[in-house]
CSV table of C-alpha atoms in Angstrom, one decimal:
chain,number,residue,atom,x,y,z
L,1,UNK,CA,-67.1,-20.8,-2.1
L,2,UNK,CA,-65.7,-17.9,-3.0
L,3,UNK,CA,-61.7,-17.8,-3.0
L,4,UNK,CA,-59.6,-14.3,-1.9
L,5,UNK,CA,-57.7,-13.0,-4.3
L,6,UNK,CA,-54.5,-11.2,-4.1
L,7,UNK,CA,-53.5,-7.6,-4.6
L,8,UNK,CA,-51.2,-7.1,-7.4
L,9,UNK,CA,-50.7,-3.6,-5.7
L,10,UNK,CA,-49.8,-5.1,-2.4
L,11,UNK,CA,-46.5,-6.9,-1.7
L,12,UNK,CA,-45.9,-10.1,-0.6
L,13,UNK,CA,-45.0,-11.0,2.2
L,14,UNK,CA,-41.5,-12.7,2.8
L,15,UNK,CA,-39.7,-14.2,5.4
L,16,UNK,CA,-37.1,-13.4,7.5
L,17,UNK,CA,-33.6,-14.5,5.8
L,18,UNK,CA,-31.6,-17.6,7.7
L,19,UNK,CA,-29.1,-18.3,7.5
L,20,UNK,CA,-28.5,-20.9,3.8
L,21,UNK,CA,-31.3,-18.2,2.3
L,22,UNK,CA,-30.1,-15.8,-0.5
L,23,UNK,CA,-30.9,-12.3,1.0
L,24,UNK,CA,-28.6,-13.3,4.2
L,25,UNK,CA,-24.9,-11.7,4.6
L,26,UNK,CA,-24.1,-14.6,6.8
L,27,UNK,CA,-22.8,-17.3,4.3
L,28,UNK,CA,-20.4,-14.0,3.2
L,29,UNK,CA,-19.8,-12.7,7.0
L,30,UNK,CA,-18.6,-16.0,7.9
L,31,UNK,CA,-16.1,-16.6,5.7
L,32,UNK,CA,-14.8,-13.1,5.5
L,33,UNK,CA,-14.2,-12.5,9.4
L,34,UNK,CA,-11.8,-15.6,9.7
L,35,UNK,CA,-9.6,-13.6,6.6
L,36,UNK,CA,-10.3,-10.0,8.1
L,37,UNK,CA,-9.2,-11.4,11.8
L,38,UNK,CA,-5.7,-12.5,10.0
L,39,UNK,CA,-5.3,-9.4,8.2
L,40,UNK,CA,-5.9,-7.4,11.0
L,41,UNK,CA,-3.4,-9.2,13.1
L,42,UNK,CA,-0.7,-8.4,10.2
L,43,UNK,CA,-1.8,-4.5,11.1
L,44,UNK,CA,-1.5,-4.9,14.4
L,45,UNK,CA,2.2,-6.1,14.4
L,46,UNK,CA,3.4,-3.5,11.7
L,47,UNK,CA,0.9,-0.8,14.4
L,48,UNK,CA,3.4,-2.5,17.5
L,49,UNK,CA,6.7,-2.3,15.4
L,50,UNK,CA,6.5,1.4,14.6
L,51,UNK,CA,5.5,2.3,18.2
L,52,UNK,CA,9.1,0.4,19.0
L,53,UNK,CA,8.2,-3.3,20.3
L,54,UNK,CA,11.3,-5.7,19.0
L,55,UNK,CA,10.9,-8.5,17.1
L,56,UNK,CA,11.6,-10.4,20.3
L,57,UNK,CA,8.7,-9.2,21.8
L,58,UNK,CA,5.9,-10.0,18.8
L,59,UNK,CA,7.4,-13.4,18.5
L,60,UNK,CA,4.3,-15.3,19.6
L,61,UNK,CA,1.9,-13.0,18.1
L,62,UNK,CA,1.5,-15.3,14.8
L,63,UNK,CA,0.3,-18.1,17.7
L,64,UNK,CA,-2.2,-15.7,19.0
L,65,UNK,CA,-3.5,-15.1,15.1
L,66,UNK,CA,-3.0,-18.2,14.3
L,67,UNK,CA,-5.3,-19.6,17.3
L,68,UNK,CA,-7.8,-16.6,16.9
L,69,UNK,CA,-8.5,-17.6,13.2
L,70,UNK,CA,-8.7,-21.4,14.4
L,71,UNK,CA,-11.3,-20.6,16.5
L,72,UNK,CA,-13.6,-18.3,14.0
L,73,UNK,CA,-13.0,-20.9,11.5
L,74,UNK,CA,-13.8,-23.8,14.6
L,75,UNK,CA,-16.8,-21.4,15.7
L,76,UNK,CA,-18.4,-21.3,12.2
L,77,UNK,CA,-18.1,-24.6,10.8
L,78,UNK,CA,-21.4,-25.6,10.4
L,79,UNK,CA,-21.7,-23.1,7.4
L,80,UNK,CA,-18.9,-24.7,5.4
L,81,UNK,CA,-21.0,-26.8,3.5
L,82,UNK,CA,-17.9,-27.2,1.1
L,83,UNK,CA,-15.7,-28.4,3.2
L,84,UNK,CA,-17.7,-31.5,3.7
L,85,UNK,CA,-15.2,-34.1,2.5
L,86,UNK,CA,-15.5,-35.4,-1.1
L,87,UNK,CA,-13.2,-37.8,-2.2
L,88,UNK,CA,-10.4,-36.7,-4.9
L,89,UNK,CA,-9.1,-39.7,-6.3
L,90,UNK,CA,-5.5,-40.6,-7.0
L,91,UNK,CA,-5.2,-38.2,-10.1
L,92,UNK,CA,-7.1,-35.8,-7.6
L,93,UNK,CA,-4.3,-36.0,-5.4
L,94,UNK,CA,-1.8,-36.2,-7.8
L,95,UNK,CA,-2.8,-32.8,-9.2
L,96,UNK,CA,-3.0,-31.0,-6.2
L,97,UNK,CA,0.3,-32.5,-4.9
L,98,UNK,CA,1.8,-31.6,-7.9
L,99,UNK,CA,0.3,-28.3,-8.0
L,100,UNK,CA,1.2,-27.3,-4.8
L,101,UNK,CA,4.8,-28.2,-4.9
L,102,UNK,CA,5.2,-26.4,-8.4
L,103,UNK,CA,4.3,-23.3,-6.7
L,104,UNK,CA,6.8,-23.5,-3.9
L,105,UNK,CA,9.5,-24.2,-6.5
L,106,UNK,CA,8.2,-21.2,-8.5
L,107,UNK,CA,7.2,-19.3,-5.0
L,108,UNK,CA,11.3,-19.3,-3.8
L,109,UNK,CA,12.6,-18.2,-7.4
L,110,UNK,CA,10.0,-15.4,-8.2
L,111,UNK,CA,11.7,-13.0,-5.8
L,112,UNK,CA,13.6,-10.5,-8.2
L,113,UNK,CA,13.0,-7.1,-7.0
L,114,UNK,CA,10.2,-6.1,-9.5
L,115,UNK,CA,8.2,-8.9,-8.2
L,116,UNK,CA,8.2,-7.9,-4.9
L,117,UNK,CA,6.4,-5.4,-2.8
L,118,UNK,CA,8.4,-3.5,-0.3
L,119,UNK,CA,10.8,-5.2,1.9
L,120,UNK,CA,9.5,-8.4,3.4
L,121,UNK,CA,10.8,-8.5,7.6
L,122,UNK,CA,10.6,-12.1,7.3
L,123,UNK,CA,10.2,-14.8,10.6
L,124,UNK,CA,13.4,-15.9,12.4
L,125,UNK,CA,12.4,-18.0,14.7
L,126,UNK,CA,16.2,-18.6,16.3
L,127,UNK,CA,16.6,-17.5,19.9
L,128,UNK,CA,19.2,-17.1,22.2
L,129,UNK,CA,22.7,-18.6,21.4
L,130,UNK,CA,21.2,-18.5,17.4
L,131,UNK,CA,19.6,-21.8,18.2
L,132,UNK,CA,16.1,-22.6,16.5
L,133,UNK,CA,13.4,-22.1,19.1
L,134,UNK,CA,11.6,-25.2,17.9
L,135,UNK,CA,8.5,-25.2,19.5
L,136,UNK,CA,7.6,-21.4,17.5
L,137,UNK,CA,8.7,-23.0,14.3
L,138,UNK,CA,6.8,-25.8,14.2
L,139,UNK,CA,3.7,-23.1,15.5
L,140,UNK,CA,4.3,-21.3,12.6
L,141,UNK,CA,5.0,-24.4,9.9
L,142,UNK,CA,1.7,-25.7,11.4
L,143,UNK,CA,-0.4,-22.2,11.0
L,144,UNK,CA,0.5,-22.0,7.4
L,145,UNK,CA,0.0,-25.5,6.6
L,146,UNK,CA,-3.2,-26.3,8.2
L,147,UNK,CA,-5.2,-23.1,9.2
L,148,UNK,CA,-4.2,-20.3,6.6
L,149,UNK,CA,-5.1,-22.7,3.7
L,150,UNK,CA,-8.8,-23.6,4.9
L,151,UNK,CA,-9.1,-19.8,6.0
L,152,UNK,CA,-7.9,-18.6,2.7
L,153,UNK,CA,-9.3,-21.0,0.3
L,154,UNK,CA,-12.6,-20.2,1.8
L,155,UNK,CA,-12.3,-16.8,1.1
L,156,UNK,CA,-10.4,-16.3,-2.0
L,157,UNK,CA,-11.9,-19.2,-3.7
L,158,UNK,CA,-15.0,-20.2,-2.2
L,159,UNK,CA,-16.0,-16.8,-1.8
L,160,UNK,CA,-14.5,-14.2,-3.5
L,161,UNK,CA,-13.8,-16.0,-6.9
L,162,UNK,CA,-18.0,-17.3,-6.9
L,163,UNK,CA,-18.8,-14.1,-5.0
L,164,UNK,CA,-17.6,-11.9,-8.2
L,165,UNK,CA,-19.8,-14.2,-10.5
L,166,UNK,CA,-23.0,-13.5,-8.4
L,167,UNK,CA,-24.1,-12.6,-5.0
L,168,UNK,CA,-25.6,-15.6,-3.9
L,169,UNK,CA,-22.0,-17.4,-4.5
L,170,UNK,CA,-23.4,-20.5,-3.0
L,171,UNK,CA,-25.2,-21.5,-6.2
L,172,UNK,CA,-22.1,-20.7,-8.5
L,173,UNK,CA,-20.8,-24.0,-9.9
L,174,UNK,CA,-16.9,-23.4,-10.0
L,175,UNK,CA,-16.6,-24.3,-13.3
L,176,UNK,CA,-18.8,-22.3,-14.7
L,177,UNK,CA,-16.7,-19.3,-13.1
L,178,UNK,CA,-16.0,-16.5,-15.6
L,179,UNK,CA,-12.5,-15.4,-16.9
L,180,UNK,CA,-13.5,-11.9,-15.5
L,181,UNK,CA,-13.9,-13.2,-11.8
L,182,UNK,CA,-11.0,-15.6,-12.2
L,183,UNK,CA,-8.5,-13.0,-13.2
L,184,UNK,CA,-9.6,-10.4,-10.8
L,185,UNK,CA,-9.4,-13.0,-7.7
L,186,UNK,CA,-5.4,-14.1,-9.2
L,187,UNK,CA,-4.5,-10.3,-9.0
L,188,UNK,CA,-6.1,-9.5,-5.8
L,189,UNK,CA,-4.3,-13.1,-4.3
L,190,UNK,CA,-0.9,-11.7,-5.6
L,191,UNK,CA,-1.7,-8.1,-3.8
L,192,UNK,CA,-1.7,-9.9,-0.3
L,193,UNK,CA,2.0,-10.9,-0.9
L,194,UNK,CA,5.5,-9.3,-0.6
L,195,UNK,CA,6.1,-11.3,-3.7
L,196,UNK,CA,2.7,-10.6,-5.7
L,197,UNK,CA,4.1,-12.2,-8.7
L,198,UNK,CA,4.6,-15.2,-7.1
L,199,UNK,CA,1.0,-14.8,-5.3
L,200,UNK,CA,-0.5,-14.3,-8.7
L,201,UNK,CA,1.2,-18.2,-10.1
L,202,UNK,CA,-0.1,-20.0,-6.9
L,203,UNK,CA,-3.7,-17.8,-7.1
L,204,UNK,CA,-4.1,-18.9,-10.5
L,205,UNK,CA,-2.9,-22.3,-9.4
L,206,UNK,CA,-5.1,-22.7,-6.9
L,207,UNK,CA,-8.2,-21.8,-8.6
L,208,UNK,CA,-7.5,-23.8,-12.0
L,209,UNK,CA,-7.2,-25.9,-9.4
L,210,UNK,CA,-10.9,-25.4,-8.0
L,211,UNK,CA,-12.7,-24.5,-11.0
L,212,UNK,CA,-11.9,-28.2,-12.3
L,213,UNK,CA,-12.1,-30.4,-10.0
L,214,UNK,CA,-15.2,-28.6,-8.3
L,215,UNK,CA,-14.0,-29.7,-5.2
L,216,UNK,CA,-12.5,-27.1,-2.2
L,217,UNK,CA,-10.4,-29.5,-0.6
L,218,UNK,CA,-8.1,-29.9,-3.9
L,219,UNK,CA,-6.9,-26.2,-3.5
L,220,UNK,CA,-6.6,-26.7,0.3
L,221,UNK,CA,-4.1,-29.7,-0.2
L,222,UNK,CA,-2.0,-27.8,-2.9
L,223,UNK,CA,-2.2,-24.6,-0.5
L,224,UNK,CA,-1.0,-26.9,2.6
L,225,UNK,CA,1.4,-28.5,0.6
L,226,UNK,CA,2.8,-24.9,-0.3
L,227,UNK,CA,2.9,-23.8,2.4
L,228,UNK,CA,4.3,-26.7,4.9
L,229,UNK,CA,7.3,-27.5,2.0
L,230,UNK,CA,8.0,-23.7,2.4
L,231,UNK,CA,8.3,-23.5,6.3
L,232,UNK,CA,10.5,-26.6,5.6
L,233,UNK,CA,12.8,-25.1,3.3
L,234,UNK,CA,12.9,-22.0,4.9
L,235,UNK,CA,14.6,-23.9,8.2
L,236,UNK,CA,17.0,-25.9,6.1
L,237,UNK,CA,18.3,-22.9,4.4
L,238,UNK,CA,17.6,-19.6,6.7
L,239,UNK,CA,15.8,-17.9,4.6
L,240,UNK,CA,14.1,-16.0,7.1
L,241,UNK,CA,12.6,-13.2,4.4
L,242,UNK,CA,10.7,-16.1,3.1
L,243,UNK,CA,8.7,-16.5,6.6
């Protein structure tokens, strides 16, 4: 029987990307839009300030962002494949406890003027009578500590730092991340920040963190720990520019 033979001059055929194949911009899209939707919220507040809302009146706009974020990040899970929980150990834990709270201590002493961009407007969450509207506070202590760290790891780390190493970042072993890519996500981290200097420690921080232990959820606990021991501090000493 006589077999049929291929044309070298003809191309094969492929198939239509899904969405774990190589070619597809989902794995990206979906960890980019939780990110872009929180960015975008931080334009749309500095958009309503200039056009003469009060602070009063954009108070429970970081809920809205907050909840809006939650629910792309809700909406997309099944595409995390890195956040499916691996065990750390107890050094594992230790180090990203560690970590995390080292950055906050280094995070509320970086803030000489050269390491700050422009004038941060801060949070004050006090109401009427200078009494602590509670109920927005502990909004905000729990959107920094538990949704901005899985959005943000996923991006800056997951994606970004792996991204910058090759395009299909899915197949980029952290630790085999280059200094190149690693230096370039720290300074972009820092950028997002009033106090980039500081954003650059807890960037590198973060992914030393991630590059060695291979492991997402180690930078997500040292983020959340950052981040919730910050919102703390910040209502036991009213440092407002802080929030």
């Amino acid at each position: 029987m006589k077999t049929q033979q291929s044309d070298p001059t003809r191309p094969a055929a492929t198939q239509p990307a899904g969405p774990d194949s190589a070619p597809s911009r989902q794995p990206a899209l979906v960890r980019i839009l939780p990110f872009a939707a929180y960015m975008a919220f931080i334009a749309i507040a500095d958009l309503l300030d200039r056009f003469g809302l009060a602070a009063a009146e954009l108070r429970w706009l970081y809920a809205v962002k907050t909840g809006v974020v939650l629910l792309l990040l809700f909406a997309f899970r099944r595409h995390y494949r890195e956040l499916a929980w691996q065990p750390l150990g107890a050094r594992g834990w230790l180090a990203a406890v560690a970590a995390g709270l080292l950055v906050l201590l280094l995070w509320v002493n970086l803030d000489a003027a050269w390491m700050q961009i422009g004038t941060p407007a801060g949070f004050d969450p006090r109401g009427a009578g200078g009494r602590i509207d509670w109920p927005l506070a502990l909004v905000r202590i729990a959107g920094a500590a538990l949704v901005v760290p899985l959005m943000e790891e996923l991006f800056w780390r997951s994606f970004l730092l792996r991204w910058l190493e090759r395009a299909d970042f899915r197949k980029v072993n952290p630790a085999h991340v280059k200094f190149k890519a690693f230096i370039v996500t720290v300074i972009l981290f820092g950028l997002e920040h009033n106090l980039w200097f500081a954003g650059m420690v807890a960037g590198a921080a973060y992914g030393l963190l991630y590059m060695r232990s291979q492991n997402l959820w180690s930078p997500i606990i040292a983020h959340a720990v950052t981040n919730g021991g910050l919102g703390i501090w910040v209502l036991m000493t009213g440092n407002w520019s802080f929030w």
